Tab-separated table of C-alpha atoms in Angstrom:
chain	number	residue	atom	x	y	z
A	1	MET	CA	3.196	-6.852	-21.332
A	2	SER	CA	2.972	-3.095	-21.502
A	3	GLN	CA	2.753	0.017	-19.369
A	4	LYS	CA	1.137	3.376	-19.881
A	5	ASP	CA	1.129	6.682	-18.099
A	6	ILE	CA	-2.249	7.730	-16.734
A	7	THR	CA	-3.623	10.905	-15.192
A	8	PHE	CA	-6.816	11.156	-13.135
A	9	ILE	CA	-8.601	13.697	-11.004
A	10	SER	CA	-8.884	13.406	-7.217
A	11	ASP	CA	-10.767	16.231	-5.502
A	12	GLY	CA	-9.780	18.619	-8.270
A	13	TYR	CA	-6.103	17.648	-8.368
A	14	ARG	CA	-4.570	15.970	-11.401
A	15	LEU	CA	-2.659	12.922	-10.197
A	16	THR	CA	-0.206	10.924	-12.292
A	17	GLY	CA	0.594	7.259	-12.343
A	18	THR	CA	1.820	4.302	-14.374
A	19	LEU	CA	-0.309	1.248	-15.157
A	20	HIS	CA	1.641	-1.979	-15.729
A	21	LEU	CA	-0.364	-4.498	-17.751
A	22	PRO	CA	0.176	-8.203	-18.452
A	23	GLY	CA	-0.909	-9.619	-21.792
A	24	THR	CA	-4.286	-10.904	-20.549
A	25	ASP	CA	-7.835	-9.581	-20.682
A	26	ASP	CA	-9.157	-7.902	-17.520
A	27	PRO	CA	-6.449	-9.118	-15.136
A	28	PRO	CA	-6.625	-8.641	-11.380
A	29	VAL	CA	-4.964	-5.394	-10.339
A	30	VAL	CA	-2.882	-4.195	-7.407
A	31	ILE	CA	-2.904	-0.507	-6.467
A	32	GLY	CA	0.153	0.821	-4.669
A	33	SER	CA	0.205	3.544	-2.017
A	34	HIS	CA	3.637	5.026	-1.348
A	35	GLY	CA	5.041	6.288	1.942
A	36	LEU	CA	4.614	9.779	3.358
A	37	LEU	CA	7.772	11.261	1.831
A	38	SER	CA	8.060	8.876	-1.103
A	39	SER	CA	6.531	8.638	-4.597
A	40	ALA	CA	5.378	6.169	-7.224
A	41	GLY	CA	9.019	5.907	-8.312
A	42	SER	CA	9.921	3.892	-5.213
A	43	PRO	CA	12.236	1.017	-6.198
A	44	LYS	CA	10.107	-1.367	-4.115
A	45	GLN	CA	7.009	-0.505	-6.126
A	46	ILE	CA	8.736	-0.693	-9.495
A	47	ALA	CA	10.202	-4.113	-8.688
A	48	LEU	CA	6.870	-5.322	-7.331
A	49	ALA	CA	5.026	-4.032	-10.414
A	50	ASP	CA	7.401	-5.863	-12.772
A	51	LYS	CA	7.019	-9.178	-10.940
A	52	CYS	CA	3.240	-8.808	-10.625
A	53	VAL	CA	2.997	-8.382	-14.390
A	54	ASP	CA	5.104	-11.533	-14.877
A	55	ALA	CA	2.520	-13.330	-12.725
A	56	GLY	CA	-0.417	-12.047	-14.799
A	57	ILE	CA	-1.421	-9.258	-12.408
A	58	ALA	CA	-1.783	-5.596	-13.394
A	59	TYR	CA	-0.177	-3.007	-11.132
A	60	PHE	CA	-0.979	0.693	-10.764
A	61	ARG	CA	1.501	2.955	-8.990
A	62	PHE	CA	0.736	6.654	-8.680
A	63	ASP	CA	1.824	9.794	-6.881
A	64	HIS	CA	-0.520	10.932	-4.135
A	65	ARG	CA	-1.550	14.582	-4.220
A	66	GLY	CA	1.331	16.925	-3.423
A	67	CYS	CA	3.902	14.231	-4.229
A	68	GLY	CA	6.057	13.353	-7.219
A	69	ASN	CA	4.491	14.593	-10.458
A	70	SER	CA	0.977	15.003	-9.080
A	71	GLU	CA	-0.684	18.329	-8.367
A	72	GLY	CA	-1.220	19.636	-4.864
A	73	ASP	CA	0.698	21.127	-1.989
A	74	PHE	CA	2.308	18.425	0.157
A	75	GLU	CA	2.051	20.428	3.348
A	76	LYS	CA	-1.552	21.548	2.828
A	77	ASP	CA	-3.012	18.526	1.071
A	78	THR	CA	-1.625	15.557	2.999
A	79	SER	CA	-3.814	13.546	5.381
A	80	LEU	CA	-4.838	9.924	5.781
A	81	GLU	CA	-8.372	10.712	4.647
A	82	LYS	CA	-7.211	12.517	1.510
A	83	ARG	CA	-4.844	9.717	0.560
A	84	CYS	CA	-7.657	7.221	0.965
A	85	GLY	CA	-9.687	9.393	-1.380
A	86	ASP	CA	-6.861	9.212	-3.909
A	87	ILE	CA	-7.115	5.396	-3.838
A	88	LEU	CA	-10.865	5.509	-4.507
A	89	HIS	CA	-10.380	7.864	-7.447
A	90	ALA	CA	-7.561	5.649	-8.735
A	91	MET	CA	-9.968	2.691	-8.794
A	92	GLU	CA	-12.483	4.662	-10.829
A	93	CYS	CA	-9.708	5.646	-13.208
A	94	LEU	CA	-8.718	2.012	-13.721
A	95	LYS	CA	-12.307	1.114	-14.576
A	96	THR	CA	-12.350	3.742	-17.316
A	97	ASN	CA	-9.142	2.182	-18.622
A	98	GLY	CA	-10.724	-1.200	-19.209
A	99	LEU	CA	-10.219	-2.978	-15.877
A	100	SER	CA	-13.251	-4.214	-13.973
A	101	CYS	CA	-11.397	-4.173	-10.606
A	102	SER	CA	-13.423	-7.268	-9.674
A	103	ARG	CA	-10.276	-8.735	-8.127
A	104	ILE	CA	-8.198	-6.106	-6.405
A	105	GLY	CA	-5.142	-6.016	-4.191
A	106	LEU	CA	-3.520	-3.212	-2.261
A	107	PHE	CA	0.093	-2.562	-1.410
A	108	GLY	CA	1.223	0.148	0.990
A	109	SER	CA	4.540	1.088	2.548
A	110	SER	CA	4.770	3.048	5.814
A	111	MET	CA	1.953	5.618	5.664
A	112	GLY	CA	0.835	3.862	2.502
A	113	GLY	CA	0.288	0.804	4.682
A	114	ALA	CA	-1.920	2.871	6.990
A	115	VAL	CA	-3.874	3.987	3.916
A	116	CYS	CA	-4.406	0.332	2.968
A	117	ILE	CA	-5.569	-0.556	6.485
A	118	SER	CA	-8.021	2.331	6.439
A	119	ILE	CA	-9.427	1.926	2.926
A	120	ALA	CA	-9.662	-1.893	3.083
A	121	THR	CA	-12.583	-1.503	5.490
A	122	GLU	CA	-14.479	0.646	2.962
A	123	ILE	CA	-14.047	-1.283	-0.291
A	124	SER	CA	-13.978	-4.940	-1.295
A	125	VAL	CA	-10.318	-6.013	-1.355
A	126	ASN	CA	-9.089	-9.523	-2.096
A	127	ALA	CA	-5.518	-9.202	-0.854
A	128	VAL	CA	-3.414	-6.697	1.096
A	129	VAL	CA	0.353	-6.398	1.488
A	130	ILE	CA	1.759	-3.803	3.880
A	131	ASN	CA	5.258	-2.881	4.962
A	132	ALA	CA	6.264	-0.929	8.087
A	133	ALA	CA	2.708	0.318	8.551
A	134	PRO	CA	1.862	2.502	11.588
A	135	VAL	CA	-1.374	1.846	13.452
A	136	ARG	CA	-1.218	5.059	15.467
A	137	LEU	CA	0.852	7.901	14.141
A	138	ASP	CA	1.410	9.402	17.575
A	139	GLN	CA	3.408	6.304	18.493
A	140	ILE	CA	5.986	6.530	15.720
A	141	ARG	CA	9.418	7.935	16.314
A	142	SER	CA	10.296	11.424	15.119
A	143	ILE	CA	10.594	12.100	11.396
A	144	PRO	CA	12.469	15.415	11.057
A	145	GLU	CA	11.345	15.949	7.453
A	146	ILE	CA	7.661	16.257	8.418
A	147	PRO	CA	6.589	19.918	8.539
A	148	GLU	CA	5.218	21.081	11.913
A	149	SER	CA	1.919	22.093	10.261
A	150	LEU	CA	1.232	18.474	9.267
A	151	SER	CA	1.171	17.155	12.828
A	152	THR	CA	-2.589	17.655	13.269
A	153	ASP	CA	-3.674	16.328	9.872
A	154	LEU	CA	-1.611	13.180	10.319
A	155	ARG	CA	-3.058	12.103	13.648
A	156	PHE	CA	-4.876	8.802	13.308
A	157	ASP	CA	-5.607	5.641	15.232
A	158	LEU	CA	-6.488	2.592	13.132
A	159	SER	CA	-6.796	0.143	16.025
A	160	HIS	CA	-10.509	-0.316	15.380
A	161	ASN	CA	-9.883	-1.132	11.704
A	162	LEU	CA	-7.614	-4.089	12.300
A	163	LYS	CA	-10.349	-6.638	13.014
A	164	HIS	CA	-11.748	-6.014	9.528
A	165	LEU	CA	-8.487	-6.862	7.764
A	166	HIS	CA	-8.186	-10.218	6.002
A	167	HIS	CA	-5.942	-11.823	3.367
A	168	THR	CA	-3.153	-9.648	4.734
A	169	LEU	CA	0.603	-10.118	4.421
A	170	ILE	CA	2.599	-7.947	6.834
A	171	PHE	CA	6.298	-7.047	6.564
A	172	HIS	CA	8.323	-5.205	9.169
A	173	GLY	CA	11.976	-4.853	10.146
A	174	ASP	CA	12.833	-5.569	13.753
A	175	ALA	CA	15.279	-2.638	13.732
A	176	ASP	CA	12.810	-0.157	12.240
A	177	GLU	CA	13.903	3.259	13.499
A	178	VAL	CA	10.624	5.017	12.593
A	179	VAL	CA	7.686	2.650	13.169
A	180	PRO	CA	8.233	0.230	16.091
A	181	PRO	CA	7.832	-3.482	15.180
A	182	ASP	CA	5.100	-3.698	17.822
A	183	HIS	CA	2.756	-2.197	15.232
A	184	ALA	CA	3.188	-5.195	12.936
A	185	HIS	CA	2.509	-7.637	15.762
A	186	LEU	CA	-0.625	-5.680	16.715
A	187	ILE	CA	-1.895	-5.791	13.126
A	188	TYR	CA	-1.236	-9.509	12.912
A	189	LYS	CA	-2.908	-10.199	16.258
A	190	HIS	CA	-6.194	-8.546	15.337
A	191	ALA	CA	-6.446	-9.218	11.582
A	192	GLN	CA	-8.620	-12.087	10.350
A	193	GLN	CA	-7.278	-15.171	8.604
A	194	PRO	CA	-5.673	-15.672	6.188
A	195	LYS	CA	-2.776	-13.556	7.397
A	196	ARG	CA	0.989	-13.783	7.618
A	197	LEU	CA	3.712	-11.799	9.387
A	198	VAL	CA	7.270	-11.583	8.054
A	199	VAL	CA	9.798	-9.888	10.361
A	200	PHE	CA	13.173	-9.087	8.816
A	201	GLN	CA	16.088	-9.488	11.218
A	202	ASN	CA	18.023	-6.209	11.465
A	203	GLY	CA	15.612	-4.737	8.940
A	204	ASP	CA	15.268	-0.946	8.814
A	205	HIS	CA	12.301	1.256	7.883
A	206	GLU	CA	13.451	1.755	4.301
A	207	MET	CA	14.037	-1.969	3.714
A	208	SER	CA	17.520	-1.101	2.483
A	209	ASN	CA	18.884	-4.660	2.703
A	210	PRO	CA	18.837	-6.151	-0.860
A	211	ASP	CA	18.075	-9.622	0.498
A	212	HIS	CA	15.048	-8.265	2.328
A	213	GLN	CA	13.908	-6.457	-0.806
A	214	GLN	CA	14.174	-9.626	-2.876
A	215	ALA	CA	12.279	-11.704	-0.317
A	216	PHE	CA	9.629	-8.987	-0.038
A	217	VAL	CA	8.975	-8.939	-3.795
A	218	LEU	CA	8.882	-12.708	-4.189
A	219	GLU	CA	6.611	-13.319	-1.197
A	220	SER	CA	4.312	-10.398	-2.053
A	221	VAL	CA	3.784	-11.632	-5.606
A	222	GLN	CA	3.101	-15.133	-4.326
A	223	TRP	CA	0.527	-13.726	-1.899
A	224	PHE	CA	-1.182	-11.730	-4.623
A	225	ARG	CA	-1.119	-14.690	-6.981
A	226	GLU	CA	-2.650	-16.978	-4.349
A	227	HIS	CA	-5.494	-14.612	-3.488
A	228	LEU	CA	-6.113	-12.878	-6.810
A	229	ILE	CA	-5.526	-15.651	-9.353
A	230	ASP	CA	-5.343	-19.092	-7.735
A	231	VAL	CA	-8.771	-18.754	-6.150
A	232	PRO	CA	-10.959	-21.912	-6.095
A	233	GLU	CA	-14.118	-21.675	-8.153
A	234	LYS	CA	-17.301	-21.409	-6.114
A	235	SER	CA	-19.648	-24.333	-6.699
């Protein structure tokens, strides 16, 4: 098992990330997309990366443009479309680092979940795990930290994407103060099988409860293992 820091270019911006690798040749890989105001250093992603590696799955966590250690201006360079572009460029980067990306999973938290919902209809994805993902941004509750100038760029409605989702594990807290739990139920209703919905009782948007965090990591890794590794051979 090893990890290495990687930089790649997305629309002219140098983005930074960390690739966690198990000790196997060309493993399946999960790419993580962090929340709007978060970064690749999210404790959820680090814990998930460590457990994925233990299961024989590579994990790539990176800072979207304008976030963390990546180049860009958060206020000017943040939109759903641009973050989807970052995922596509991350995939190309992984291929140049020796991974075929023939078996790929996505993880996204909050806006990162919306990125996964959006991009999963454009590329071939074998498994998706999302947490507290908004379907329509105009339906979320106020986030004071979002600059006024971002309000237009962050408008999106992913309702039409949901029917294309499959192999999707959905987490949401029933006391989420930012994204109403109704979004998770809507995603589950319209996604294709296989799918699963986990609702944490008294769970908040940040998933601050340690028991919820532990369950999230264990069940996410099991989901990725089932759909990225334990896949029946086609006859």
